[in-house]
Amino acid sequence: MFEASPAPTIIDSILNTFDMSADTSSCGFSQIINHPQYFIPTGDTQFLTQNVLFKVHRYFFERESNSFRDIFSDSDGNTKPYTLDVKPEEFAHFLWVFYDEDFEYENQPLERWLVILRLATRWGFRKVRKLVVRQLEKLDLQPIDKIKIYSDFRIDAQLLIPSYSTLAKSPTLPPLSEAAKLDIETILKLTMVRERALQKAAEDGCRSPTSASAGDEDVKRFICEIFDIPNMTSASTTEPSKTAPEGGSTDEVNDTTGSSVPTLQNPAPGARKKKNANANGTSNAVSGCRTFKLCVY
């Protein structure tokens, strides 16, 4: 019989016991299969996602994530799998970053990078986030889509200046279906940029001024003022900000200059010591998996 859930604590977003109301497959009551690619014989850590078992090298997780380091250090030598609250295909995409033998990061679909970005953000993998940003910068993203993605994941706003400029200088407004992707604050600020650009073009003597008539540097200046972005010559995507978020470390900040990204907090010492029955990766029912859900961004 499962134990009743303990009273909420500060690590509830990280560590969870099995929930009686949870789907049975997430608790391990289905045939467990090894992942065909990422059940690596030399791996030293096992992760269970739904009914798929992964065996990989903990080195990559310890190298990148403070929270994983703390969770591993609290394992007391226990070899039971860690249960992750992600889909198997998503975790496989994330592992691909570390195990792709050819390092073929080019020409990958946007959807794959967004999965990797979401998990890297959730788990505090700062260098993986930097990799994803570099690859996103190489993709031909539409301005609204890029603003939506970068804003959602708090990626350096400097990188959005060209997208803001394109929308501000466009002779037509985007269709409602596209504009609906942006929040009202962004839409209002873009409208303010367009109005400032139109005014500047008129002041400069343009007979039929539009926002597109304003100079690029003027539009950039308006964008930086209205969106509160430092007016820099170029934005760096390689050097992270060294300002740590409140209660965190510099490993938890954004991968580019800009606002910090919320990541899971370090678990309290000894908090994960929930004992269950033994488990293995090939049985029909897995009990005793070290189960935790890392906070969702």
Tab-separated table of C-alpha atoms in Angstrom, residues 147 164-165 167-170 173-174 179 182-199 210-211 219 222-223 226-227:
chain	number	residue	atom	x	y	z
A	147	ILE	CA	9.377	37.133	-30.119
A	164	TYR	CA	10.755	44.233	-33.310
A	165	SER	CA	12.174	46.490	-36.025
A	167	LEU	CA	7.229	44.569	-37.272
A	168	ALA	CA	7.534	48.261	-36.435
A	169	LYS	CA	8.539	49.210	-39.982
A	170	SER	CA	6.113	46.879	-41.745
A	173	LEU	CA	-0.146	45.153	-39.399
A	174	PRO	CA	0.092	41.399	-38.840
A	179	ALA	CA	-0.842	39.026	-33.404
A	182	LEU	CA	1.858	38.117	-28.479
A	183	ASP	CA	0.763	39.522	-25.144
A	184	ILE	CA	-1.038	42.850	-25.001
A	185	GLU	CA	1.961	44.658	-23.499
A	186	THR	CA	4.179	43.698	-26.435
A	187	ILE	CA	1.518	44.761	-28.929
A	188	LEU	CA	1.083	48.151	-27.242
A	189	LYS	CA	4.827	48.748	-27.147
A	190	LEU	CA	5.169	47.881	-30.843
A	191	THR	CA	2.372	50.354	-31.564
A	192	MET	CA	4.279	53.011	-29.626
A	193	VAL	CA	7.428	52.292	-31.646
A	194	ARG	CA	5.480	52.637	-34.906
A	195	GLU	CA	4.046	55.970	-33.768
A	196	ARG	CA	7.462	57.303	-32.727
A	197	ALA	CA	8.955	56.187	-36.047
A	198	LEU	CA	6.130	57.836	-37.991
A	199	GLN	CA	6.589	61.061	-36.039
A	210	THR	CA	5.151	55.929	-42.555
A	211	SER	CA	6.927	54.064	-39.807
A	219	VAL	CA	13.800	52.743	-34.907
A	222	PHE	CA	12.856	53.760	-30.018
A	223	ILE	CA	12.706	50.003	-29.490
A	226	ILE	CA	10.186	51.540	-25.098
A	227	PHE	CA	11.113	47.906	-24.421
